Short mmCIF file of C-alpha atoms and ligand atoms in Angstrom, two decimals:
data_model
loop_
_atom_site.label_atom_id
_atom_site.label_comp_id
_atom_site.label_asym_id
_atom_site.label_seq_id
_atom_site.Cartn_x
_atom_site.Cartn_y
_atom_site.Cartn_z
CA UNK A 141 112.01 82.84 66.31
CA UNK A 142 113.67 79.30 66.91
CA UNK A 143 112.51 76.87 69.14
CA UNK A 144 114.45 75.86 72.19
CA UNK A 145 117.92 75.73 71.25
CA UNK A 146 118.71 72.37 72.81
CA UNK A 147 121.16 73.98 75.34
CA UNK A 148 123.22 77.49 75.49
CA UNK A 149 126.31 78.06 77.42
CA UNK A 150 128.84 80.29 78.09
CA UNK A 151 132.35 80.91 76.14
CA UNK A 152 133.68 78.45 79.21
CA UNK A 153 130.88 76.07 79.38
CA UNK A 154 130.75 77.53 83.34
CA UNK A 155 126.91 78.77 82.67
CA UNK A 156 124.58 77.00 80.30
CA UNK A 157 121.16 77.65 79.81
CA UNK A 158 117.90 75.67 78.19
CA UNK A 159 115.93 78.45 76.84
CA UNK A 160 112.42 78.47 75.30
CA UNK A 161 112.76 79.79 72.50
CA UNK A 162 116.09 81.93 70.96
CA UNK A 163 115.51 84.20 68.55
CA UNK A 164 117.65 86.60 66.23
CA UNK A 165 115.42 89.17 64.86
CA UNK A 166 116.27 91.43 61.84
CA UNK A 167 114.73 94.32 62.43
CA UNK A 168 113.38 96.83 64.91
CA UNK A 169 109.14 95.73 64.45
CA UNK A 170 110.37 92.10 64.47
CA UNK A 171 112.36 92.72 68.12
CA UNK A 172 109.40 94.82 69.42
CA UNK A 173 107.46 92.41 68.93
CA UNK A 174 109.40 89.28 70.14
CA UNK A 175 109.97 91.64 73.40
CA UNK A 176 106.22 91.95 73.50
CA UNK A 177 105.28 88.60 72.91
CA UNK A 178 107.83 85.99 72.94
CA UNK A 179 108.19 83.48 76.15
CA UNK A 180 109.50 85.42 79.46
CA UNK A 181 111.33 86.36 80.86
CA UNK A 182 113.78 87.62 78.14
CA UNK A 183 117.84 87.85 78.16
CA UNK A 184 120.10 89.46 75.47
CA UNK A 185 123.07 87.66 73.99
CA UNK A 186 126.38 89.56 72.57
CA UNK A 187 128.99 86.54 72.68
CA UNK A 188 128.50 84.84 75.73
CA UNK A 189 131.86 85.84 76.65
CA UNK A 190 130.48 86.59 80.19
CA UNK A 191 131.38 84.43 83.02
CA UNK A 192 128.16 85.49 85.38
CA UNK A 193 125.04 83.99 84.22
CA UNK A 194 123.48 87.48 82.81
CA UNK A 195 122.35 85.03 80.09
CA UNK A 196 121.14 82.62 81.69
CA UNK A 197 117.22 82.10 80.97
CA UNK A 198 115.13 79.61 80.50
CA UNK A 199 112.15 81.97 78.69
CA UNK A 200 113.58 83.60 75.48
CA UNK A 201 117.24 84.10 74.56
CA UNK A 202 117.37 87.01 71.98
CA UNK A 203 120.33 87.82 70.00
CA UNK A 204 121.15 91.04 68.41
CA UNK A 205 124.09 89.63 65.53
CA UNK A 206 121.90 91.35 62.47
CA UNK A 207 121.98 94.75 64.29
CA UNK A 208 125.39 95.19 62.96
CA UNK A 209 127.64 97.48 60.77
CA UNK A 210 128.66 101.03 60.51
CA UNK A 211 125.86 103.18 59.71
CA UNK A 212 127.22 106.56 59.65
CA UNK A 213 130.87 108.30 60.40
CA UNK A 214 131.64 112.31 60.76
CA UNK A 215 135.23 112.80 59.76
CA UNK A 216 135.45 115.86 61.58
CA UNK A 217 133.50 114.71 64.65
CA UNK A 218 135.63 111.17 64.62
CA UNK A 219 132.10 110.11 65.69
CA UNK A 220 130.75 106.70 63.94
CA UNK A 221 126.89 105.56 64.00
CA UNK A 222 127.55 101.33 64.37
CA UNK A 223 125.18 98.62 65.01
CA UNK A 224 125.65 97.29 68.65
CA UNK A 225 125.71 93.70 67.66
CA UNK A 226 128.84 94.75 65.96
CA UNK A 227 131.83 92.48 67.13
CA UNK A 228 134.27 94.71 68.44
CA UNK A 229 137.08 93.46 65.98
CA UNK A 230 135.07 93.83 63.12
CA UNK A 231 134.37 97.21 64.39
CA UNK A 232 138.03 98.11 64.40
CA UNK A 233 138.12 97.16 60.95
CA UNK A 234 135.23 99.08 59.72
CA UNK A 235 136.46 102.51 61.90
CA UNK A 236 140.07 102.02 60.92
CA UNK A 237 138.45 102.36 57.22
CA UNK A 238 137.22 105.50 57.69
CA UNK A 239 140.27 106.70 59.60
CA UNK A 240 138.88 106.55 63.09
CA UNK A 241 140.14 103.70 65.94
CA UNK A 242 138.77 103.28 69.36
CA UNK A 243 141.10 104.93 72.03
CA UNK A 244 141.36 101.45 73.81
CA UNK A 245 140.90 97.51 73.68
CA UNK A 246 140.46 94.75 75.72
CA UNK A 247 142.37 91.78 75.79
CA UNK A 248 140.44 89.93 72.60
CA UNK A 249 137.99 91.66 70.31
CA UNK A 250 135.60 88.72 70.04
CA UNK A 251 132.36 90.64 71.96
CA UNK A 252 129.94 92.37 70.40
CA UNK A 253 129.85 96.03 71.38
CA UNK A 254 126.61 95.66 72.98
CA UNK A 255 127.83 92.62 75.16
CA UNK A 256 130.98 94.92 76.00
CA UNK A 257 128.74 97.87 77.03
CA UNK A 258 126.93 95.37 79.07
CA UNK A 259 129.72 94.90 81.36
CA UNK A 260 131.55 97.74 81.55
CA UNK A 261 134.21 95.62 79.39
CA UNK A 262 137.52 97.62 79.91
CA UNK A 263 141.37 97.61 78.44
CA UNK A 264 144.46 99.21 79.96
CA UNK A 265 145.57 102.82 80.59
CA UNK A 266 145.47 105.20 83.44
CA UNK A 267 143.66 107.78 81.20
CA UNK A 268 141.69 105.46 79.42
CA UNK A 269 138.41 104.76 79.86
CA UNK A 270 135.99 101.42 79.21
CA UNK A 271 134.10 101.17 75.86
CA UNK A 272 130.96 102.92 77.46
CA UNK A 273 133.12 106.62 78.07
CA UNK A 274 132.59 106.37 73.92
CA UNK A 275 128.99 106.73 74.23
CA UNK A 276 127.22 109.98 72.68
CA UNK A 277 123.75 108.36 71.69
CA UNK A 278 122.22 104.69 71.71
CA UNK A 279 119.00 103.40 70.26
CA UNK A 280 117.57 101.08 72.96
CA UNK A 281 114.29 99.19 73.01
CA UNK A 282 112.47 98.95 75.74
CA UNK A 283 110.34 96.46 78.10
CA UNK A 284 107.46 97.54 75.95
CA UNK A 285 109.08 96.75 72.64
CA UNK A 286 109.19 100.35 71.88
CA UNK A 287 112.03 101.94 70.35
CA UNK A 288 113.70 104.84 72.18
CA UNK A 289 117.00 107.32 71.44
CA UNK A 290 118.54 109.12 73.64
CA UNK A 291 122.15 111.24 72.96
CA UNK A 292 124.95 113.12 75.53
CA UNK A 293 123.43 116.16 74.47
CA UNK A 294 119.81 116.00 75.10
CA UNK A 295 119.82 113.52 77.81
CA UNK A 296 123.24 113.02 79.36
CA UNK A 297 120.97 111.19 82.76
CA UNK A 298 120.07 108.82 80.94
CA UNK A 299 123.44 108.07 79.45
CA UNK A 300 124.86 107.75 82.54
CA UNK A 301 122.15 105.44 83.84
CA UNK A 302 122.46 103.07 80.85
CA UNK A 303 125.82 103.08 80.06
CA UNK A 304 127.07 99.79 81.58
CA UNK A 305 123.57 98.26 80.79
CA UNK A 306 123.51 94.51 82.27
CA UNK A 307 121.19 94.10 79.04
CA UNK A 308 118.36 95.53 82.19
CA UNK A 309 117.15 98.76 80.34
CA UNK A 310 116.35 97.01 77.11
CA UNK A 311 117.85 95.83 73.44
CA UNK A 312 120.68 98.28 72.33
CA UNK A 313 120.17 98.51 69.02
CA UNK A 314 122.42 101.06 67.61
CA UNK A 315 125.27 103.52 69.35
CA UNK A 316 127.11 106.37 68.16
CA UNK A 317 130.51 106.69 69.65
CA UNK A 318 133.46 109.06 70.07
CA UNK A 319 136.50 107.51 68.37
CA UNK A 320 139.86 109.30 68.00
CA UNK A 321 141.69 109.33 64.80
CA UNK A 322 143.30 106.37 63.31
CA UNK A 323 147.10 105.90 64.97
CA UNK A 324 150.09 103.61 65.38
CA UNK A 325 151.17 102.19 68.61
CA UNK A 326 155.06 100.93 69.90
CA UNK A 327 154.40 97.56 71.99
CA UNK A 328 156.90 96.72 74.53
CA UNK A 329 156.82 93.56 76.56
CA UNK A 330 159.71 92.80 78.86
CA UNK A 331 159.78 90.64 82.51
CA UNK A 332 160.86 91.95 85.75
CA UNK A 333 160.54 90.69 89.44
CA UNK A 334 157.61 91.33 91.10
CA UNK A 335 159.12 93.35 93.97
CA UNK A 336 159.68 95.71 91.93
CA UNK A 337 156.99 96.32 89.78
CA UNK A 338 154.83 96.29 93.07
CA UNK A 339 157.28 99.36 93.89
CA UNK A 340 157.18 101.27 90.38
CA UNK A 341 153.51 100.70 89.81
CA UNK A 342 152.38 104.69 89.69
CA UNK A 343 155.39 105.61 87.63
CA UNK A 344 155.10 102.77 85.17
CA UNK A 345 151.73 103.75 84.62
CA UNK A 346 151.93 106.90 84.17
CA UNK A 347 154.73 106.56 82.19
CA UNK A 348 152.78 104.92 79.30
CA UNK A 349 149.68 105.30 77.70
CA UNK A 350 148.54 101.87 78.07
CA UNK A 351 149.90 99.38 80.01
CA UNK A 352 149.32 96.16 82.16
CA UNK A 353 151.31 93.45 84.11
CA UNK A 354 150.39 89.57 84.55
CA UNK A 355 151.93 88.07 87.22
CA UNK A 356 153.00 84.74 87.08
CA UNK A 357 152.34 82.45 90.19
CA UNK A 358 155.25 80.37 91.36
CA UNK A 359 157.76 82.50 89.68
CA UNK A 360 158.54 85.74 91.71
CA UNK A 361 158.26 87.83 88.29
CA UNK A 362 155.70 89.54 86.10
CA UNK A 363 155.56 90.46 82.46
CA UNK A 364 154.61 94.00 81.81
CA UNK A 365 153.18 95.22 78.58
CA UNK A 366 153.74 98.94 77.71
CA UNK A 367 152.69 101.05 74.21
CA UNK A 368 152.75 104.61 73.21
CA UNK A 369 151.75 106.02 70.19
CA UNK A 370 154.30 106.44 67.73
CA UNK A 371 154.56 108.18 64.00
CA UNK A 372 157.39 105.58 63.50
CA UNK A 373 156.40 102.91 60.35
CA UNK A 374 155.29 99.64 61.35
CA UNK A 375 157.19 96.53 62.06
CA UNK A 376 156.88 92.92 62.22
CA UNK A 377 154.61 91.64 65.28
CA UNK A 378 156.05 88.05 66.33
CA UNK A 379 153.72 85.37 66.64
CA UNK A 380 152.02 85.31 69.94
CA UNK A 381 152.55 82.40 71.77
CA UNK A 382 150.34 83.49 74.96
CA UNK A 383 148.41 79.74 74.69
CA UNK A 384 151.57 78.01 74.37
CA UNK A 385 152.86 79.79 77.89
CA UNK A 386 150.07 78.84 79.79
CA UNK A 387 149.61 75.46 78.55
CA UNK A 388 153.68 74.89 79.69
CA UNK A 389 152.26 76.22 82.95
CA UNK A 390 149.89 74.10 83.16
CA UNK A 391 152.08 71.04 82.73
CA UNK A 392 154.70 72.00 85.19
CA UNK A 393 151.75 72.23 87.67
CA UNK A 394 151.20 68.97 87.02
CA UNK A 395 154.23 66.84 86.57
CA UNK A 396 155.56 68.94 89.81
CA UNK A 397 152.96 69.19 92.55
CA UNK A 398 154.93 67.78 94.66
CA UNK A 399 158.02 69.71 94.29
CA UNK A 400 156.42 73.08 94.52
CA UNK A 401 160.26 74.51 95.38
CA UNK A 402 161.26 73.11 92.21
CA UNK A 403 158.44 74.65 90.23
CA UNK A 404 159.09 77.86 91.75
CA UNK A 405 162.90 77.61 90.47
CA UNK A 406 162.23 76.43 87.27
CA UNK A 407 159.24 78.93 86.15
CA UNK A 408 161.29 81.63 87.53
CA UNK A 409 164.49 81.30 85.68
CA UNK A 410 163.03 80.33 82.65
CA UNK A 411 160.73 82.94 83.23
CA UNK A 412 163.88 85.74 83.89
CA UNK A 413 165.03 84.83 80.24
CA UNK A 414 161.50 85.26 78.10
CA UNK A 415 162.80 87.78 75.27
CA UNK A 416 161.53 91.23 75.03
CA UNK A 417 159.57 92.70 72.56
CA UNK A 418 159.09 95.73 71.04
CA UNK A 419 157.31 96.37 67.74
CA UNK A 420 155.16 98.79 66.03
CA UNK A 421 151.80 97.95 64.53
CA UNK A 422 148.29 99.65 63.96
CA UNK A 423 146.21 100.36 66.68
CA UNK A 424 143.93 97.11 66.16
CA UNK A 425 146.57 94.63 65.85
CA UNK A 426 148.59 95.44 69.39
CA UNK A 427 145.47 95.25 72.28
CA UNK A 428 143.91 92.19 71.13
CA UNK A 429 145.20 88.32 71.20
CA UNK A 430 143.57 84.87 70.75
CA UNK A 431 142.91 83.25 74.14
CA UNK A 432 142.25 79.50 73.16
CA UNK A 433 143.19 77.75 76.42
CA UNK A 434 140.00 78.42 78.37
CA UNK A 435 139.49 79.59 81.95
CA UNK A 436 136.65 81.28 84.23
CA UNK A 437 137.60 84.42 86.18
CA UNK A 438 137.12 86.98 88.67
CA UNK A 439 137.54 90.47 88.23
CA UNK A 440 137.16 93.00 91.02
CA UNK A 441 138.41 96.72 90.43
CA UNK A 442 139.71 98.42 93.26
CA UNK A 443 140.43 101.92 94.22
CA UNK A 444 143.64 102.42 92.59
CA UNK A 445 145.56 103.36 95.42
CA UNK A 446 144.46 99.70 96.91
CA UNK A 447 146.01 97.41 93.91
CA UNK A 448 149.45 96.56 95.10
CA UNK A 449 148.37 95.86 98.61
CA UNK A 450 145.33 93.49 97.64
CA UNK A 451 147.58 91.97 95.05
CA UNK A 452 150.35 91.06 97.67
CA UNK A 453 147.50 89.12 99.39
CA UNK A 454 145.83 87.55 96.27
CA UNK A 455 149.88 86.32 95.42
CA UNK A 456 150.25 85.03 98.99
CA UNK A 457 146.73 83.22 99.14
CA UNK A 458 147.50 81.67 95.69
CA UNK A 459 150.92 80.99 96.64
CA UNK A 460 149.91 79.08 99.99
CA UNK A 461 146.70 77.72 99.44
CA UNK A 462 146.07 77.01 95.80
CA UNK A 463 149.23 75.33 94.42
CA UNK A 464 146.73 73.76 91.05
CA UNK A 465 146.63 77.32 90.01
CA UNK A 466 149.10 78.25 86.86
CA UNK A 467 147.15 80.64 85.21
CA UNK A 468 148.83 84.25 85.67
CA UNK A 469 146.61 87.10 87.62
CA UNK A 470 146.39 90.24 85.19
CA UNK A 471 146.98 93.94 86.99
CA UNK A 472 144.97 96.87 84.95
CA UNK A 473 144.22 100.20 85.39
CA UNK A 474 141.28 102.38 84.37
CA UNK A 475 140.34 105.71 84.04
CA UNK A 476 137.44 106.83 86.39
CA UNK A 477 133.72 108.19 84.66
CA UNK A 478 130.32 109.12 85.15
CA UNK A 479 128.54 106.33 84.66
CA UNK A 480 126.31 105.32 87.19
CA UNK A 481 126.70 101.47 87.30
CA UNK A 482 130.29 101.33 85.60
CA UNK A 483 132.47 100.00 88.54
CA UNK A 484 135.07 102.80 87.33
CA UNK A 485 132.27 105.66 88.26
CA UNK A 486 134.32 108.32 90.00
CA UNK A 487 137.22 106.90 90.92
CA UNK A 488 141.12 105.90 89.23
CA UNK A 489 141.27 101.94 89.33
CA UNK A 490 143.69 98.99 89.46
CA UNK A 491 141.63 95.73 87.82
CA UNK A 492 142.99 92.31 89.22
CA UNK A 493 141.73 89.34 87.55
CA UNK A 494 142.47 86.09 88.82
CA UNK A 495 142.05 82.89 87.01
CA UNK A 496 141.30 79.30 86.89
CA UNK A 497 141.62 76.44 84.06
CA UNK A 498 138.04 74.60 83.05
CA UNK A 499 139.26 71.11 83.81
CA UNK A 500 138.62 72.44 87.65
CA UNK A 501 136.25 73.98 89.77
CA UNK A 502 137.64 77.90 90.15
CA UNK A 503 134.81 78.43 93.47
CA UNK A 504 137.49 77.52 96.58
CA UNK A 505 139.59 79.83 95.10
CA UNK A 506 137.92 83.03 94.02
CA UNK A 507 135.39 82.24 96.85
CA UNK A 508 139.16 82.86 99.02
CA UNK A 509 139.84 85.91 96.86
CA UNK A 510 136.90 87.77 97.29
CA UNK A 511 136.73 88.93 100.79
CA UNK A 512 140.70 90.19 99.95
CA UNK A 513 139.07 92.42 97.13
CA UNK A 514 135.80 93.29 99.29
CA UNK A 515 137.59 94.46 102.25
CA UNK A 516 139.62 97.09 100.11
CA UNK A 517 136.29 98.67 98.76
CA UNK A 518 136.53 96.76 95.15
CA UNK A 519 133.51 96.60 92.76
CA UNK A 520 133.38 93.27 90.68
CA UNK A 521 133.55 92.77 87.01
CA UNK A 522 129.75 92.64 85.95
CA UNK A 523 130.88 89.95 83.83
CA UNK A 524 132.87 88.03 85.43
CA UNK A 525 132.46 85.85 88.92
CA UNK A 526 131.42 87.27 91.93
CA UNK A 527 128.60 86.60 94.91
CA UNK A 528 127.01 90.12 95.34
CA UNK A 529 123.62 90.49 95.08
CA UNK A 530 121.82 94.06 95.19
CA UNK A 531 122.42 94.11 99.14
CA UNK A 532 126.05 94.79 98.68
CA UNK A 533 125.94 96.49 95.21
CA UNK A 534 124.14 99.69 96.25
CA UNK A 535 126.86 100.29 98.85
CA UNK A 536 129.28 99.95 95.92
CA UNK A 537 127.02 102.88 93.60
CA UNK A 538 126.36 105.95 94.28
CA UNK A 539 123.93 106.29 91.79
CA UNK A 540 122.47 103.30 92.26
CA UNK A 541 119.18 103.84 93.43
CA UNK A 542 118.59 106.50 90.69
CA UNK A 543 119.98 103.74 88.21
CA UNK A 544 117.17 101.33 89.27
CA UNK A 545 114.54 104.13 88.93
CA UNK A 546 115.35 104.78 85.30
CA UNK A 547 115.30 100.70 84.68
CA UNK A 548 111.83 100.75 86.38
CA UNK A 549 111.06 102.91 83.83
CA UNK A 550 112.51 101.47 80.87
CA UNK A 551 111.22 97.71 81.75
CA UNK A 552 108.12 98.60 83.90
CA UNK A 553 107.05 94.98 83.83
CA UNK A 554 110.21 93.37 84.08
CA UNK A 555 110.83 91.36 81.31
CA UNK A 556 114.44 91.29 81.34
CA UNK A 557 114.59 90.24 84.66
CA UNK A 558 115.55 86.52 85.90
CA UNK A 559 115.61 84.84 89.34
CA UNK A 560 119.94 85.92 89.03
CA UNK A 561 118.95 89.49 87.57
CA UNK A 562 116.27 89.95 90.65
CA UNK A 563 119.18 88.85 93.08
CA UNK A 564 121.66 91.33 91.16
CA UNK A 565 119.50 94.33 90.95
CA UNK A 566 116.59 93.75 94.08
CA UNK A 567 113.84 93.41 92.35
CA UNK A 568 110.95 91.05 93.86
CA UNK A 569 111.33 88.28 91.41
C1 FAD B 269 138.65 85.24 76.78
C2 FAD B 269 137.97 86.43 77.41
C3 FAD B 269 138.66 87.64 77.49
C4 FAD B 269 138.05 88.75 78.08
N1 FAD B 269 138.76 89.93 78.17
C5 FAD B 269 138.20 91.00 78.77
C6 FAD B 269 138.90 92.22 78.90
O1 FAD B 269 140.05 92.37 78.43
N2 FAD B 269 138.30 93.25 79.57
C7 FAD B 269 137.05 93.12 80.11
O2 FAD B 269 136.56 94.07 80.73
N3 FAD B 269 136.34 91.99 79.97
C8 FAD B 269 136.89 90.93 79.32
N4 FAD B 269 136.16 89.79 79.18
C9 FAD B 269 134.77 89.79 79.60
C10 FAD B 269 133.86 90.18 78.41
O3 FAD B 269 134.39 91.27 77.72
C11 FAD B 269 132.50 90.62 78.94
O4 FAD B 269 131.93 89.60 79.68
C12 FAD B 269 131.57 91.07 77.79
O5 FAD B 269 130.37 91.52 78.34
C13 FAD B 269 131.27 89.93 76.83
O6 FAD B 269 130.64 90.42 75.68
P1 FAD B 269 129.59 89.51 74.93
O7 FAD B 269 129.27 90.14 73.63
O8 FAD B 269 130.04 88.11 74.92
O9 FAD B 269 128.36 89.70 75.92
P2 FAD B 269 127.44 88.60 76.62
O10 FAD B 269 128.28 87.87 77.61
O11 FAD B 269 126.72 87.82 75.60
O12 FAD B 269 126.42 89.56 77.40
C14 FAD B 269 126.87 90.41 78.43
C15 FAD B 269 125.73 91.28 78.94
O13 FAD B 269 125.37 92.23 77.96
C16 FAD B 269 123.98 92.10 77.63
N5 FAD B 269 123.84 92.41 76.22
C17 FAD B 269 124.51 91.86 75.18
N6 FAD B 269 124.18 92.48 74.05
C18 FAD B 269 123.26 93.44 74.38
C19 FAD B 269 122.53 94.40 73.63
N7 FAD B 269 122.70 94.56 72.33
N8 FAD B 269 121.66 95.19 74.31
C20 FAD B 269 121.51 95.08 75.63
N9 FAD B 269 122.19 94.20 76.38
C21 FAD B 269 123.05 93.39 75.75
C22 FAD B 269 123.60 90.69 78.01
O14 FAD B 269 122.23 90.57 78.28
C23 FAD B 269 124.44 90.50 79.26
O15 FAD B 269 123.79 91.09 80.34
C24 FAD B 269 136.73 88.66 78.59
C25 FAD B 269 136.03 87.44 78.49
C26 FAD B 269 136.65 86.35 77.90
C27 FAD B 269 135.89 85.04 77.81
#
């Protein structure tokens, strides 16, 4: 165990943290006993890609980077064994070795797998689910330090309850998942106005395996982002120049905020005349990109049937109200599951993320967005910013009361929780 490292933060500086102590441990006595004994209370780290201070402590940060690797793989199950400190592209690497893939990505494969199951981290695809629908079995150690397994098949409850963890039940240590076999995907990227990709939402999505839309603000049109799987050989995958776009955003906000008629014309026709694409590549080289020009967000997935209509509003509030904004809001779907605090549990979804550069405060604006969200029933992002606290949460879940029972359980003394994690989950700090 370290002492205090001298400050933590956050992959956007948003949250930072001065904890106690931060510790790394290398194997499962050594993290017993740092959950038994080091300074409370105590917080697991993946990444710190999170924008919600989950992290956040000021007792005992504890990372689980040497819990990582593939242990085991059944060919014939397409089931791999991997340690959940695993970064998830790393963990493409390693399945795609042993001819497995993961049906689905996010939009960069920087987390750890743990930190991704901690948030119900998600891709794109109206029959795809988030990275916890993988789970079969996970090694997890509890408030007690001691090590516990549970798999699908013996225990599905408990599963369920700890699927989308918020790093409450205890350290994952290991996970075996359900992968699908190794494949080949064609990427298409073209632009179209917004109108009508508002009215050929359903069909586009179910049209395609995966696929997305961002929607530019100031420009009338959206670029949508389709791929299939395909036996076709690969291509050649053009350089992405997704940080580029944004930054050029960013300066026409700010050489033309006070012409917002002429931003509007010239973001839209240049916008009109972006190039398709279409290529074919392996699976772990189309999901992912690099996302260096940094941002905070919120998140909120809605009942699918509610995404075009909230994101009509969320244009118009931008569009009227928040003129510094350039960052494009990202439209997702999910597939709906079981799992008792995944915001996908039971029901189809359509994600909208909305976004705001570092170099200014995001809070007017998603503090603007969020009652558009609320009001059409959506469930936030774990990891990403939001203002609910258990009051409104367990009207959200179902299963959320039976959820808190099994973390009672798991962390009987509560030494995962914070003053934020007491707010988040009601428990009497
Ligand atoms: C640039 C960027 C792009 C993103 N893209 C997407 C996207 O496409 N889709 C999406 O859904 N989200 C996305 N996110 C959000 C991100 O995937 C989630 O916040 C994810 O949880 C971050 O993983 P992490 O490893 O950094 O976890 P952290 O932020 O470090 O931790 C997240 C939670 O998991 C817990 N935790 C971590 N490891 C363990 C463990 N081993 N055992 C128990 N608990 C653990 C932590 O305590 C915490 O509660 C993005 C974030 C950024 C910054």
């Amino acid at each position: 165990m370290r002492d205090a490292i001298s400050q933590w933060s956050n992959w956007s500086g948003y949250v930072t943290a001065r904890p106690q102590a931060f510790a790394e441990p290398q194997t499962l006595d050594e993290l017993g006993e740092l959950v038994r004994s080091a300074p409370g209370p105590m917080r697991f780290v993946g990444t710190g890609h999170s924008f919600t201070p989950l992290v956040r402590n000021d007792g005992t940060i504890l990372s689980l980077d040497r819990f990582e690797g593939l242990k085991a793989h059944d060919p014939e199950k397409l089931t791999a064994r991997v340690g959940a400190g695993t970064k998830i592209g790393a963990l493409a690497k390693l399945l795609h070795g042993v001819g497995q893939a993961l049906p689905n990505m996010g939009d960069i494969d920087k987390q750890a797998f743990g930190g991704a199951l901690g948030t119900a981290t998600h891709g794109s695809g109206i029959t795809l689910g988030a990275y916890h629908t993988q789970l079969e079995a996970m090694q997890i150690v509890d408030g007690r330090g001691e090590v516990k397994e549970f798999d699908r098949a013996k225990s599905p409850d408990m599963i369920d309850a700890m699927g989308a963890s918020l790093g409450a039940f205890g350290a994952v240590t290991e996970v075996t998942i359900r992968n699908v076999a190794s494949y080949r995907m064609r990427y298409r990227r073209w632009t179209a106005p917004i109108a009508d990709v508002l009215a050929q939402f359903e069909s586009t999505v179910t049209a395609h395996r995966s696929a997305e839309f961002y929607y530019v603000p100031f420009s009338g049109q959206a670029l949508l982002i389709a791929s299939d799987i395909t036996d076709a050989p690969a291509t050649v995958r053009p350089p992405t120049e997704d940080d580029d776009a944004v930054t050029t955003l960013r300066k026409l906000r700010d050489y033309l905020s006070w012409f917002p008629w002429l931003r509007r014309r010239l973001i839209g026709s240049a916008f009109a005349k972006v190039p398709p694409e279409d290529y074919v590549e392996e699976w772990l080289k189309v999901f992912t990109s690099e996302r260096n020009v940094k941002f905070n967000e919120m998140e909120y997935h809605l009942p699918f049937e509610e995404g075009a209509a909230a994101l009509g509003e969320i244009i118009s509030l931008l569009e009227t109200r928040f003129p510094d904004v350039y960052f494009p809001i990202e439209v997702r779907v999910v597939a709906p599951d079981n799992v008792w605090l995944s915001p996908f549990y039971k029901r189809p979804t359509c994600s909208i993320a909305i976004h705001h550069g570092v170099e200014r405060d995001p809070m007017a604006y998603f503090n603007a967005a969020e009652p558009i969200f609320r009001k059409r029933g959506g469930r936030p992002h774990w990891g990403k910013m939001h203002s609910l606290t258990a009051k409104e949460l367990s009207a959200l879940y179902p299963r959320w009361n039976d959820a808190m029972a099994v973390r009672r359980e798991m962390d009987p003394d509560n030494r995962f929780v914070t003053p934020y994690m007491a707010r988040l989950l009601g428990v009497a700090a």
